Amino acid sequence: MTQNGVAVHASGNGASVAAEVVGRVLGTQAASPLSFWVGLEPGRVLQLDDVVVTRREVPGHGPVLVAGVVTGVEARHEGASFDSDVFLIADGALPAAVVECAEVRVTRVEPEVFVPPLPGAPVHRAETGDRDQALYFDVMDRRIPMGLGRDHQPLYVNFDFLDGTRGAHVSISGVSGVATKTSFATFLLYSIFNSGVLEAEAANTKALIFSVKGEDLLFLDHANTRLDDPARDAYGRLGLPARPFGSVHVFAPPRPGDPNGVPHVSARTQGVSSYYWTLQEFCAQELLRFVFADADDERAQYSLLIGQVAARLQSWARPAGDGGAITIELPDGGSTPVCRTFADLVDVIGDQLADEDTRATWTGAPTPLGTVNAFLRRLRSAVRPLAPIIRGDLPPGLRRAISTSDAQVSIVDLHNLPERAQRFVVGVVLRGEFARKESSGTARPLLFVVLDELNKYAPREGDSPIKEILLDVAERGRSLGVILIGAQQTASEVERRIVANCAVRVAGRLDPAEATRSEYGWLPPAVRERATIAKPGTMFVAQPEIPVPLAVTFPFPAWATRPSEAAAPARATAVADPFAGLPGADDDIPPF
C-alpha cells in the first residue's frame, strides 16, 4: 500500500519497510516481463543505474516482485505539437505539462512468475533489502565489493565467478590512460585479499602482476599520500580497510653493464630482486621458442627449425663453471668455445648453421639455405633486446628466479625492456607458473595473473607460444586455480576464445569506433554510448547472474600508484632495533 508518497510493504521478517515512491508504471508504453516505463511523480527524480521495484498481486501466486535498473530517462512537454511551442510554453502562452519518464530493464522477478507490471502500479526506489534482491546480492554466498553505485551503496561481484567454482577470468577494456584499467585490476585484487572471502586461504593466495607502466606499480605496499577523507569513507562503505597491500615483492631486470646484476629500478630500493635466465637454463628448458614469440614467427617457414635447434641445445649444452655459462659438445666429439653471453651463443649457432658440414646435424633434415638465413637474421636481431636477461657472465649464487612464493603480490617489472624481451619474459614466466600449478595437482591456493596489453600477447590473428599459454590459462586455468585478469585497449583485437572464457567483463572509457564492435554486445546500446564519455574511475561490469551491466565507481587507491605518491612503508616492530628512527640510505624515496 501507499501512504503519502511512501510505499509500505512487508519485508521477509514480517516488519514494514518504507520506501520512496518515485512514480507509476506507464500505460502509454507497453510493459513486459522484461522491461517497462515509469512516469515520475512531480518532484521525483530517477537517474541512470537507479534500482527500482514494483509489485503485482497475481492470483494463485500472491505478490510478485518485479525489480530492475533504470537504463533510460526522458523529459518532454506533454501537449506541445511543434518544436517552436517550447517558447510559447515558457512564456505561459500555451498550456503544457513537463513529463519525465524512465525506462527500466528488469533484472529479477521473484517468484519467477513472468507477468508484466500493471499500468498505474506504484514504483519505488529499491531500499537495502529490495536492492540486494534486485541485483542478486542476496544469493551471493561469497561476494566481494567492486565499488559503489550511483546511490553510493556497495556493488558486489560473485566470487564464484572469479575463483573457478562457476566461472573464472576477468576481461577489462578501455582507452589507454583514461579507462583506469590497471587501477581497477589492482583494486579488484585488493578487494579479494581484504574482503574476507578467502578466509583461511588468504595467506597462501598469490597474485602475479606484469608491469609495463614505468615504476607506477612498484609501490603497492606504500600508503598513498593523496588519500583523503572522502576516499577513506568510500572504503568504509565497502567494508574494506584503507591501507596499502601488505606483502609485495618486485622483480626487475639487471641494470645494463652492472657486473653484479643490480635491479634496474630507480625509485625503489627495498624488496626488489633481479631476474634473468642463465644460458644453461635457456638451453635446458628449450626457451629458444620464446625468442620467436611474435605471431609472424609462427607463420614463417623457419618455425620448424626453431624446434630442431632448441632440441639440439637441450641435448648438447654442458655447464662451463657455476655461473651459468655453457659449452656445446658436438656429435663429432668436439666442443664449441665457452659461451658466457647470449651473443656468444648466437654466434656459435650461426657458425654451425653456416657450415655445410654441420648444418644437417642441427636442422635434422635438408633445409633450404634461405630458411636458415631467415632464422639467423631473426635470431641475431634478438641479441640486443635479450642480452640483459639471458646470460652466463654474472657471479654465481645471485637470486635471479621469479617466484610467487616470496610475497602475496609479486610484480614483474618490464618497462625497461624492449618489447621483444617483454614477450620473452611473459611467455617464460607464465609457462613456469602454469606448469607449477599443473604439477601441484590442486586448484588451491589460487594464483591471479594480471596482464596488461593482452591484445599484444594474444592477438586475434596468428599463433605464438605466448598465445598458446594464454589460451591454456583461459580454457584450463579455472580447474588449476590460475585466474587471468587481462586488460586491453581493444577487446576486438584479442583472441576470441580468451575473451569468451572470461566470466566477468569490464569496460571503462571506450573509443567510439571500438564501442560499436560485436565484442561489446554485452553492453546495451545506451551503456555503449555512455562508455564513450565515462570519467576515469567509472567502470561498467557485467557478471553472469545480473542481466544488465552495473555502473561502478571504485575508490581512489589507498596504495601509491606512482613514486611521487608513496609514503614511507611501515617498519616491522617485532625485533627491537637500536638504530630505529635514524635516517638511512633506504628511508627516503627519490622525488621522481
Coordinates of C-alpha atoms in Angstrom, one line a residue:
M1 CA 0.0 0.0 0.0
T2 CA 1.0 3.6 -0.4
Q3 CA 0.9 6.3 2.3
N4 CA 1.7 9.9 1.5
G5 CA 4.0 9.1 -1.4
V6 CA 5.8 6.3 0.5
A7 CA 5.3 2.7 -0.3
V8 CA 4.9 0.4 2.7
H9 CA 5.5 -3.3 2.1
A10 CA 6.3 -6.3 4.2
S11 CA 9.9 -7.5 4.4
G12 CA 11.0 -11.1 4.8
N13 CA 10.8 -10.9 8.6
G14 CA 7.3 -9.5 8.6
A15 CA 8.3 -5.9 9.5
S16 CA 7.1 -3.0 7.5
V17 CA 9.6 -1.2 5.4
A18 CA 9.1 2.3 3.9
A19 CA 10.5 3.2 0.5
E20 CA 10.2 6.3 -1.6
V21 CA 7.6 6.1 -4.3
V22 CA 9.1 7.7 -7.4
G23 CA 6.3 7.1 -10.0
R24 CA 3.9 4.7 -11.6
V25 CA 4.1 2.2 -14.4
L26 CA 3.1 3.9 -17.6
G27 CA 0.1 2.8 -19.6
T28 CA 1.1 4.6 -22.7
Q29 CA 4.1 2.4 -23.2
A30 CA 3.8 -1.4 -23.4
A31 CA 5.0 -3.1 -20.2
S32 CA 6.5 -6.6 -20.5
P33 CA 8.1 -9.1 -18.0
L34 CA 11.5 -7.8 -19.3
S35 CA 11.1 -4.1 -19.4
F36 CA 8.6 -1.3 -18.6
W37 CA 8.4 2.5 -18.3
V38 CA 7.9 4.6 -15.3
G39 CA 6.2 8.0 -15.2
L40 CA 7.8 10.1 -12.4
E41 CA 5.9 11.8 -9.7
P42 CA 6.3 15.6 -9.7
G43 CA 9.4 16.5 -7.8
R44 CA 10.8 12.9 -8.0
V45 CA 14.0 12.1 -10.0
L46 CA 15.4 9.0 -11.3
Q47 CA 18.8 8.7 -13.0
L48 CA 20.5 6.1 -15.0
D49 CA 21.5 3.0 -12.9
D50 CA 19.0 3.6 -10.2
V51 CA 17.4 0.4 -8.9
V52 CA 13.6 0.4 -8.7
V53 CA 11.0 -2.1 -7.6
T54 CA 7.3 -2.6 -8.2
R55 CA 4.9 -5.4 -7.2
R56 CA 1.8 -7.1 -8.6
E57 CA -0.7 -9.4 -7.0
V58 CA -1.0 -12.5 -9.1
P59 CA -3.9 -14.9 -8.4
G60 CA -2.6 -18.2 -7.2
H61 CA 0.9 -16.9 -6.6
G62 CA 0.5 -13.9 -4.3
P63 CA 2.6 -10.8 -4.6
V64 CA 5.3 -10.9 -7.3
L65 CA 8.2 -8.5 -7.1
V66 CA 9.5 -7.0 -10.4
A67 CA 12.8 -5.3 -10.0
G68 CA 15.0 -3.6 -12.5
V69 CA 17.7 -1.0 -13.3
V70 CA 17.0 2.4 -15.0
T71 CA 18.5 2.3 -18.5
G72 CA 17.0 5.4 -20.0
V73 CA 15.5 8.7 -18.8
E74 CA 13.5 11.2 -20.9
A75 CA 11.8 14.5 -20.3
R76 CA 9.3 16.2 -22.6
H77 CA 6.5 18.7 -22.9
E78 CA 3.2 16.9 -23.0
G79 CA 0.7 18.9 -25.1
A80 CA 3.3 20.5 -27.5
S81 CA 2.9 19.8 -31.2
F82 CA 5.7 21.8 -32.8
D83 CA 9.3 22.5 -31.8
S84 CA 8.6 26.2 -31.5
D85 CA 5.9 25.5 -28.9
V86 CA 8.6 25.4 -26.3
F87 CA 8.9 29.2 -26.4
L88 CA 5.2 29.7 -26.1
I89 CA 5.0 27.3 -23.1
A90 CA 8.0 29.1 -21.5
D91 CA 6.1 32.4 -21.8
G92 CA 2.9 30.9 -20.4
A93 CA 1.0 31.4 -23.7
L94 CA 0.5 27.7 -24.3
P95 CA -0.6 25.2 -21.6
A96 CA 1.6 22.1 -21.3
A97 CA 3.0 19.8 -18.7
V98 CA 6.6 18.7 -18.2
V99 CA 6.7 14.9 -18.0
E100 CA 9.6 12.8 -17.1
C101 CA 9.7 9.1 -17.6
A102 CA 12.3 6.3 -17.2
E103 CA 12.9 3.0 -19.0
V104 CA 13.5 0.1 -16.6
R105 CA 15.2 -3.1 -17.7
V106 CA 14.0 -6.0 -15.5
T107 CA 16.8 -7.8 -13.6
R108 CA 14.7 -10.1 -11.4
V109 CA 11.2 -11.4 -10.9
E110 CA 10.6 -13.1 -7.6
P111 CA 8.9 -15.6 -7.5
E112 CA 9.5 -16.4 -11.2
V113 CA 6.0 -15.7 -12.5
F114 CA 6.8 -13.7 -15.6
V115 CA 3.9 -11.3 -15.9
P116 CA 4.2 -7.6 -16.8
P117 CA 3.7 -5.0 -14.1
L118 CA 0.3 -3.4 -14.4
P119 CA -0.1 0.2 -15.6
G120 CA -0.5 2.6 -12.7
A121 CA 1.3 0.3 -10.2
P122 CA 3.4 2.4 -7.8
V123 CA 7.2 2.1 -8.4
H124 CA 9.6 2.8 -5.6
R125 CA 13.3 3.2 -5.2
A126 CA 14.8 0.0 -4.0
E127 CA 16.0 0.1 -0.4
T128 CA 18.6 -2.2 1.1
G129 CA 16.7 -5.5 1.1
D130 CA 14.9 -4.9 -2.3
R131 CA 18.2 -3.6 -3.8
D132 CA 20.1 -6.7 -2.8
Q133 CA 17.3 -8.9 -4.2
A134 CA 17.1 -6.9 -7.4
L135 CA 20.8 -7.3 -8.0
Y136 CA 21.1 -10.9 -6.8
F137 CA 23.4 -9.8 -3.9
D138 CA 21.1 -11.8 -1.5
V139 CA 22.1 -15.1 -3.2
M140 CA 25.8 -14.4 -3.4
D141 CA 27.2 -16.6 -0.6
R142 CA 30.7 -15.3 -1.4
R143 CA 30.8 -11.8 -2.7
I144 CA 33.5 -9.1 -2.9
P145 CA 32.9 -5.4 -3.2
M146 CA 33.9 -3.9 -6.6
G147 CA 32.9 -0.3 -5.9
L148 CA 30.0 2.0 -5.3
G149 CA 26.8 2.5 -7.3
R150 CA 25.1 5.8 -8.2
D151 CA 23.3 5.6 -4.8
H152 CA 26.7 5.4 -3.1
Q153 CA 25.9 1.9 -1.9
P154 CA 28.3 -1.1 -2.4
L155 CA 28.1 -3.2 -5.5
Y156 CA 29.4 -6.7 -5.5
V157 CA 30.8 -9.4 -7.8
N158 CA 30.1 -13.1 -7.1
F159 CA 33.4 -14.7 -6.1
D160 CA 32.1 -18.0 -7.5
F161 CA 32.7 -16.5 -11.0
L162 CA 36.2 -15.5 -10.1
D163 CA 37.8 -18.4 -8.3
G164 CA 36.7 -21.1 -10.8
T165 CA 33.8 -22.5 -8.8
R166 CA 31.3 -21.5 -11.5
G167 CA 33.5 -19.4 -13.8
A168 CA 36.7 -17.5 -13.9
H169 CA 38.8 -14.8 -15.5
V170 CA 38.2 -11.0 -16.0
S171 CA 38.5 -9.0 -19.2
I172 CA 38.9 -5.2 -18.8
S173 CA 38.8 -3.0 -21.9
G174 CA 39.2 0.7 -22.3
V175 CA 41.1 3.7 -23.8
S176 CA 44.7 3.8 -22.6
G177 CA 45.4 6.4 -19.9
V178 CA 41.7 7.2 -19.4
A179 CA 39.9 4.0 -18.6
T180 CA 42.0 3.2 -15.4
K181 CA 42.1 -0.5 -16.3
T182 CA 45.2 -1.2 -14.2
S183 CA 43.8 0.7 -11.3
F184 CA 40.6 -1.3 -11.3
A185 CA 42.5 -4.6 -11.7
T186 CA 44.6 -3.8 -8.6
F187 CA 41.5 -2.6 -6.7
L188 CA 39.8 -5.9 -7.5
L189 CA 42.8 -7.8 -6.2
Y190 CA 42.9 -5.7 -3.1
S191 CA 39.2 -6.4 -2.5
I192 CA 39.7 -10.1 -3.0
F193 CA 42.6 -10.2 -0.5
N194 CA 40.9 -8.0 2.2
S195 CA 37.2 -8.7 2.0
G196 CA 37.4 -11.9 4.0
V197 CA 36.1 -14.1 1.2
L198 CA 39.3 -16.1 1.0
E199 CA 39.1 -17.0 4.7
A200 CA 41.9 -19.4 5.7
E201 CA 43.3 -19.4 2.1
A202 CA 44.1 -15.6 2.2
A203 CA 47.7 -16.1 3.3
N204 CA 48.5 -18.6 0.5
T205 CA 46.6 -16.9 -2.4
K206 CA 49.0 -15.2 -4.7
A207 CA 48.9 -12.5 -7.4
L208 CA 51.4 -12.1 -10.3
I209 CA 51.4 -8.7 -11.9
F210 CA 53.3 -7.8 -15.1
S211 CA 54.1 -4.1 -15.0
V212 CA 54.8 -2.1 -18.2
K213 CA 53.8 1.4 -17.0
G214 CA 57.1 2.7 -15.7
E215 CA 57.6 2.3 -12.0
D216 CA 54.0 3.2 -11.1
L217 CA 53.1 -0.3 -9.9
L218 CA 56.2 -0.8 -7.8
F219 CA 54.8 0.9 -4.7
L220 CA 51.6 -1.1 -3.9
D221 CA 52.8 -1.7 -0.4
H222 CA 53.3 2.1 0.3
A223 CA 50.4 4.2 1.6
N224 CA 49.1 6.9 -0.8
T225 CA 49.8 10.3 0.5
R226 CA 46.9 11.7 -1.6
L227 CA 44.3 9.6 0.0
D228 CA 41.6 11.9 1.5
D229 CA 38.7 11.5 3.9
P230 CA 36.0 11.0 1.2
A231 CA 38.1 8.1 -0.2
R232 CA 38.5 6.6 3.3
D233 CA 34.8 6.9 3.7
A234 CA 34.3 5.0 0.4
Y235 CA 36.4 2.2 1.7
G236 CA 34.4 2.2 4.9
R237 CA 31.2 1.8 2.9
L238 CA 32.7 -1.1 1.1
G239 CA 33.8 -2.8 4.3
L240 CA 37.5 -2.6 3.3
P241 CA 40.4 -1.1 5.2
A242 CA 42.0 1.9 3.6
R243 CA 45.6 0.7 3.5
P244 CA 48.2 -0.5 1.0
F245 CA 48.9 -4.1 0.1
G246 CA 50.6 -5.8 2.9
S247 CA 53.1 -8.1 1.1
V248 CA 54.7 -7.1 -2.1
H249 CA 58.0 -8.2 -3.9
V250 CA 59.3 -6.7 -7.0
F251 CA 61.4 -8.4 -9.7
A252 CA 63.3 -6.3 -12.2
P253 CA 65.8 -7.0 -15.0
P254 CA 69.5 -6.3 -14.2
R255 CA 70.9 -2.9 -14.8
P256 CA 72.8 -2.8 -18.1
G257 CA 76.6 -3.0 -17.6
D258 CA 76.4 -3.8 -13.9
P259 CA 78.7 -6.7 -13.1
N260 CA 76.7 -7.7 -10.0
G261 CA 73.2 -7.7 -11.7
V262 CA 71.7 -4.9 -9.6
P263 CA 68.0 -4.5 -10.4
H264 CA 67.3 -1.8 -13.0
V265 CA 64.9 0.4 -10.9
S266 CA 65.3 3.9 -9.8
A267 CA 62.8 4.8 -7.1
R268 CA 62.6 1.6 -5.1
T269 CA 65.5 0.1 -3.2
Q270 CA 63.9 -2.4 -0.8
G271 CA 62.0 -5.7 -1.7
V272 CA 63.5 -5.7 -5.2
S273 CA 65.3 -8.7 -6.8
S274 CA 66.9 -9.1 -10.2
Y275 CA 65.6 -11.7 -12.7
Y276 CA 67.4 -13.3 -15.6
W277 CA 68.0 -16.7 -17.1
T278 CA 71.4 -18.4 -17.4
L279 CA 72.5 -19.8 -20.7
Q280 CA 72.3 -23.2 -19.1
E281 CA 68.7 -22.7 -18.2
F282 CA 68.0 -21.3 -21.7
C283 CA 69.2 -24.5 -23.3
A284 CA 67.9 -27.0 -20.7
Q285 CA 64.4 -25.6 -20.7
E286 CA 64.2 -25.1 -24.5
L287 CA 63.5 -21.4 -24.2
L288 CA 64.5 -20.6 -27.8
R289 CA 60.9 -20.7 -28.9
F290 CA 60.1 -17.7 -26.7
V291 CA 62.8 -15.7 -28.6
F292 CA 60.5 -16.1 -31.6
A293 CA 57.3 -15.1 -29.7
D294 CA 55.7 -12.9 -32.4
A295 CA 52.7 -14.2 -34.2
D296 CA 54.5 -13.7 -37.5
D297 CA 57.3 -16.1 -36.5
E298 CA 54.8 -19.0 -36.2
R299 CA 53.7 -18.4 -39.8
A300 CA 57.3 -18.2 -41.1
Q301 CA 58.9 -21.2 -42.8
Y302 CA 61.7 -21.4 -40.2
S303 CA 59.2 -22.3 -37.4
L304 CA 60.1 -26.0 -37.6
L305 CA 63.8 -25.1 -37.5
I306 CA 63.3 -23.4 -34.1
G307 CA 62.2 -26.6 -32.5
Q308 CA 65.1 -28.5 -34.1
V309 CA 67.7 -26.1 -32.8
A310 CA 66.2 -25.9 -29.3
A311 CA 66.3 -29.7 -29.1
R312 CA 70.0 -29.8 -30.1
L313 CA 70.8 -27.1 -27.5
Q314 CA 69.0 -29.1 -24.8
S315 CA 70.9 -32.3 -25.7
W316 CA 74.4 -30.9 -26.3
A317 CA 74.8 -28.0 -23.9
R318 CA 77.1 -28.6 -20.9
P319 CA 77.7 -26.3 -18.0
A320 CA 81.0 -24.4 -18.0
G321 CA 81.6 -23.3 -14.4
D322 CA 78.9 -22.4 -11.9
G323 CA 77.9 -19.0 -13.3
G324 CA 75.5 -20.4 -16.0
A325 CA 78.0 -20.3 -18.9
I326 CA 77.9 -23.3 -21.3
T327 CA 79.8 -25.1 -23.9
I328 CA 78.2 -27.3 -26.6
E329 CA 79.5 -30.8 -27.1
L330 CA 79.1 -31.7 -30.8
P331 CA 78.3 -35.2 -32.1
D332 CA 81.8 -35.5 -33.7
G333 CA 83.4 -35.3 -30.3
G334 CA 84.4 -31.7 -30.5
S335 CA 83.1 -28.8 -28.5
T336 CA 82.5 -25.1 -29.0
P337 CA 84.2 -22.3 -27.2
V338 CA 82.6 -21.3 -23.8
C339 CA 79.5 -19.1 -24.2
R340 CA 79.2 -16.5 -21.5
T341 CA 76.7 -14.2 -23.2
F342 CA 73.7 -14.6 -25.3
A343 CA 75.7 -13.0 -28.2
D344 CA 78.3 -15.8 -27.8
L345 CA 75.6 -18.5 -28.1
V346 CA 74.0 -16.9 -31.2
D347 CA 77.5 -16.7 -32.8
V348 CA 78.0 -20.4 -32.2
I349 CA 74.6 -21.3 -33.6
G350 CA 75.3 -19.1 -36.6
D351 CA 78.7 -20.7 -37.3
Q352 CA 77.2 -24.2 -37.0
L353 CA 74.3 -23.5 -39.4
A354 CA 76.5 -21.6 -41.9
D355 CA 78.9 -24.6 -42.2
E356 CA 77.6 -27.1 -44.7
D357 CA 79.3 -30.0 -42.9
T358 CA 77.5 -29.3 -39.6
R359 CA 74.2 -27.8 -40.8
A360 CA 72.4 -31.0 -41.2
T361 CA 73.2 -32.2 -37.7
W362 CA 71.4 -29.1 -36.4
T363 CA 68.4 -29.0 -38.7
G364 CA 67.7 -32.7 -38.7
A365 CA 66.7 -32.7 -42.3
P366 CA 67.7 -30.9 -45.6
T367 CA 66.7 -27.3 -45.1
P368 CA 66.8 -24.5 -47.8
L369 CA 69.6 -22.1 -47.2
G370 CA 67.1 -19.2 -47.4
T371 CA 65.1 -20.6 -44.5
V372 CA 68.3 -21.0 -42.4
N373 CA 69.3 -17.4 -43.2
A374 CA 65.9 -16.1 -42.3
F375 CA 66.1 -17.9 -39.0
L376 CA 69.6 -16.5 -38.3
R377 CA 68.6 -12.9 -39.2
R378 CA 65.7 -13.1 -36.7
L379 CA 67.9 -14.7 -34.1
R380 CA 70.7 -12.1 -34.4
S381 CA 68.1 -9.3 -34.1
A382 CA 67.2 -10.7 -30.7
V383 CA 70.7 -10.3 -29.2
R384 CA 70.4 -6.7 -28.2
P385 CA 66.9 -6.9 -26.5
L386 CA 67.6 -10.2 -24.8
A387 CA 71.2 -9.9 -23.8
P388 CA 70.4 -8.3 -20.4
I389 CA 68.2 -11.2 -19.3
I390 CA 69.9 -14.3 -20.9
R391 CA 73.5 -14.5 -19.7
G392 CA 76.2 -16.6 -18.1
D393 CA 78.6 -13.8 -17.1
L394 CA 77.2 -12.8 -13.6
P395 CA 78.6 -14.2 -10.3
P396 CA 77.1 -17.5 -9.2
G397 CA 74.7 -17.6 -6.3
L398 CA 72.7 -14.4 -7.2
R399 CA 69.0 -14.6 -6.7
R400 CA 67.5 -14.4 -10.1
A401 CA 64.4 -16.6 -10.4
I402 CA 60.9 -15.0 -10.5
S403 CA 58.8 -16.7 -7.8
T404 CA 55.4 -16.1 -6.3
S405 CA 56.3 -17.7 -3.0
D406 CA 58.1 -14.7 -1.6
A407 CA 55.0 -12.4 -1.1
Q408 CA 51.3 -12.3 -1.7
V409 CA 51.8 -9.9 -4.6
S410 CA 54.7 -10.4 -7.0
I411 CA 55.4 -7.7 -9.5
V412 CA 57.5 -8.4 -12.7
D413 CA 58.8 -5.1 -13.9
L414 CA 59.0 -5.0 -17.8
H415 CA 59.1 -1.3 -18.5
N416 CA 62.9 -1.1 -19.1
L417 CA 62.9 -4.0 -21.5
P418 CA 62.3 -3.8 -25.3
E419 CA 59.0 -5.2 -26.5
R420 CA 60.7 -8.4 -27.7
A421 CA 62.2 -9.0 -24.3
Q422 CA 58.9 -8.3 -22.7
R423 CA 57.3 -11.1 -24.7
F424 CA 60.1 -13.5 -23.7
V425 CA 59.6 -12.8 -20.0
V426 CA 55.9 -13.0 -20.1
G427 CA 55.9 -16.3 -22.0
V428 CA 58.6 -18.0 -19.9
V429 CA 57.2 -16.9 -16.6
L430 CA 53.6 -17.9 -17.5
R431 CA 54.8 -21.3 -18.7
G432 CA 56.7 -21.9 -15.5
E433 CA 53.8 -20.9 -13.2
F434 CA 51.2 -22.8 -15.2
A435 CA 53.5 -25.9 -15.1
R436 CA 53.9 -25.5 -11.3
K437 CA 50.2 -25.4 -10.8
E438 CA 49.7 -28.4 -13.0
S439 CA 52.3 -30.4 -11.1
S440 CA 50.7 -29.5 -7.7
G441 CA 47.5 -31.4 -8.7
T442 CA 45.2 -28.9 -6.9
A443 CA 43.5 -25.7 -7.7
R444 CA 44.1 -24.2 -4.3
P445 CA 45.7 -21.9 -3.4
L446 CA 44.7 -19.6 -6.2
L447 CA 47.0 -17.6 -8.4
F448 CA 45.7 -14.4 -10.0
V449 CA 47.7 -13.2 -13.1
V450 CA 47.3 -9.5 -14.1
L451 CA 48.4 -8.9 -17.6
D452 CA 48.0 -5.6 -19.4
E453 CA 48.1 -5.2 -23.2
L454 CA 46.5 -8.6 -23.7
N455 CA 46.0 -7.8 -27.4
K456 CA 49.8 -7.7 -27.8
Y457 CA 50.4 -11.2 -26.3
A458 CA 47.3 -12.9 -27.6
P459 CA 46.3 -11.2 -30.9
R460 CA 43.3 -12.4 -32.8
E461 CA 45.3 -13.4 -35.8
G462 CA 48.3 -15.7 -35.9
D463 CA 49.8 -18.1 -33.4
S464 CA 52.7 -17.7 -30.9
P465 CA 54.0 -19.6 -27.9
I466 CA 52.6 -16.9 -25.5
K467 CA 49.2 -17.1 -27.2
E468 CA 49.1 -20.9 -26.7
I469 CA 49.8 -20.5 -23.0
L470 CA 47.2 -17.8 -22.5
L471 CA 44.7 -19.9 -24.3
D472 CA 45.6 -22.8 -22.0
V473 CA 45.1 -20.5 -19.0
A474 CA 41.7 -19.3 -20.3
E475 CA 40.4 -22.7 -21.1
R476 CA 42.0 -24.9 -18.3
G477 CA 43.2 -22.3 -15.7
R478 CA 39.8 -22.5 -14.0
S479 CA 40.4 -26.1 -13.0
L480 CA 44.0 -25.4 -12.0
G481 CA 43.4 -22.3 -9.9
V482 CA 45.1 -19.9 -12.3
I483 CA 42.8 -16.8 -12.8
L484 CA 43.6 -14.3 -15.6
I485 CA 42.8 -10.6 -15.1
G486 CA 43.5 -9.3 -18.6
A487 CA 43.4 -5.7 -19.7
Q488 CA 43.5 -4.3 -23.3
Q489 CA 42.6 -1.2 -25.2
T490 CA 40.7 -3.1 -27.8
A491 CA 38.9 -6.4 -27.0
S492 CA 38.2 -6.8 -30.7
E493 CA 41.9 -7.5 -31.3
V494 CA 42.2 -10.2 -28.6
E495 CA 41.8 -13.9 -29.4
R496 CA 38.1 -14.6 -29.2
R497 CA 38.4 -17.8 -27.1
I498 CA 40.2 -15.9 -24.3
V499 CA 37.5 -13.2 -24.1
A500 CA 34.7 -15.8 -24.4
N501 CA 36.1 -17.6 -21.4
C502 CA 36.0 -14.5 -19.1
A503 CA 33.1 -14.7 -16.8
V504 CA 33.4 -11.1 -15.7
R505 CA 33.7 -8.4 -18.3
V506 CA 34.6 -4.8 -17.6
A507 CA 34.6 -1.7 -19.8
G508 CA 35.9 1.8 -18.9
R509 CA 36.1 4.7 -21.3
L510 CA 35.8 3.3 -24.8
D511 CA 36.8 4.7 -28.2
P512 CA 33.6 5.4 -30.1
A513 CA 34.6 3.2 -33.0
E514 CA 35.7 0.3 -30.8
A515 CA 32.4 0.5 -28.8
T516 CA 30.5 -0.5 -32.0
R517 CA 32.3 -3.8 -32.3
S518 CA 30.4 -7.0 -31.7
E519 CA 32.8 -7.9 -28.8
Y520 CA 30.8 -5.3 -26.7
G521 CA 27.5 -6.9 -27.4
W522 CA 27.1 -7.4 -23.6
L523 CA 26.7 -3.6 -23.3
P524 CA 23.2 -2.3 -24.1
P525 CA 23.2 0.5 -26.7
A526 CA 22.6 3.2 -24.1
V527 CA 25.5 1.9 -22.0
R528 CA 27.8 1.8 -25.0
E529 CA 27.1 5.5 -25.7
R530 CA 27.8 6.3 -22.0
A531 CA 31.1 4.3 -22.1
T532 CA 32.4 6.8 -24.7
I533 CA 32.1 9.6 -22.2
A534 CA 32.8 7.8 -18.9
K535 CA 35.1 9.5 -16.5
P536 CA 38.2 7.8 -15.0
G537 CA 37.2 5.6 -12.2
T538 CA 33.8 4.6 -13.7
M539 CA 33.6 1.1 -15.0
F540 CA 30.7 -1.0 -16.4
V541 CA 30.8 -4.5 -15.0
A542 CA 28.9 -7.5 -16.4
Q543 CA 28.7 -10.8 -14.5
P544 CA 26.6 -13.9 -15.4
E545 CA 24.0 -13.6 -12.6
I546 CA 22.9 -10.0 -13.3
P547 CA 21.3 -9.4 -16.7
V548 CA 22.5 -5.8 -17.1
P549 CA 26.0 -4.3 -16.6
L550 CA 26.4 -2.2 -13.5
A551 CA 28.0 1.2 -13.5
V552 CA 30.7 1.1 -10.8
T553 CA 32.8 3.8 -9.3
F554 CA 35.8 2.4 -7.4
P555 CA 37.6 4.5 -4.7
F556 CA 40.9 6.3 -5.1
P557 CA 43.7 3.8 -4.4
A558 CA 44.9 3.6 -0.8
W559 CA 48.3 2.4 -2.2
A560 CA 50.7 4.5 -4.1
T561 CA 50.2 4.4 -7.9
R562 CA 53.3 6.3 -8.7
P563 CA 56.6 7.1 -6.9
S564 CA 55.6 10.6 -6.0
E565 CA 52.5 9.4 -4.0
A566 CA 54.5 6.8 -1.9
A567 CA 54.7 7.3 1.8
A568 CA 57.4 5.5 3.7
P569 CA 56.4 1.9 4.4
A570 CA 55.6 0.9 8.0
R571 CA 58.6 -0.7 9.7
A572 CA 58.3 -4.1 11.5
T573 CA 58.4 -3.8 15.3
A574 CA 58.8 -7.5 16.2
V575 CA 62.5 -7.1 16.9
A576 CA 63.9 -4.1 18.7
D577 CA 66.3 -2.2 16.5
P578 CA 68.7 0.2 18.4
F579 CA 69.1 2.2 15.2
A580 CA 65.4 2.6 14.6
G581 CA 64.4 6.2 13.8
L582 CA 67.8 7.2 12.5
P583 CA 67.9 8.2 8.8
G584 CA 69.4 5.7 6.4
A585 CA 70.0 5.3 2.8
D586 CA 66.8 3.3 2.2
D587 CA 64.5 5.6 4.2
D588 CA 63.9 8.3 1.6
I589 CA 62.3 7.6 -1.8
P590 CA 63.8 9.7 -4.5
P591 CA 61.5 12.5 -5.6
F592 CA 60.7 11.3 -9.1

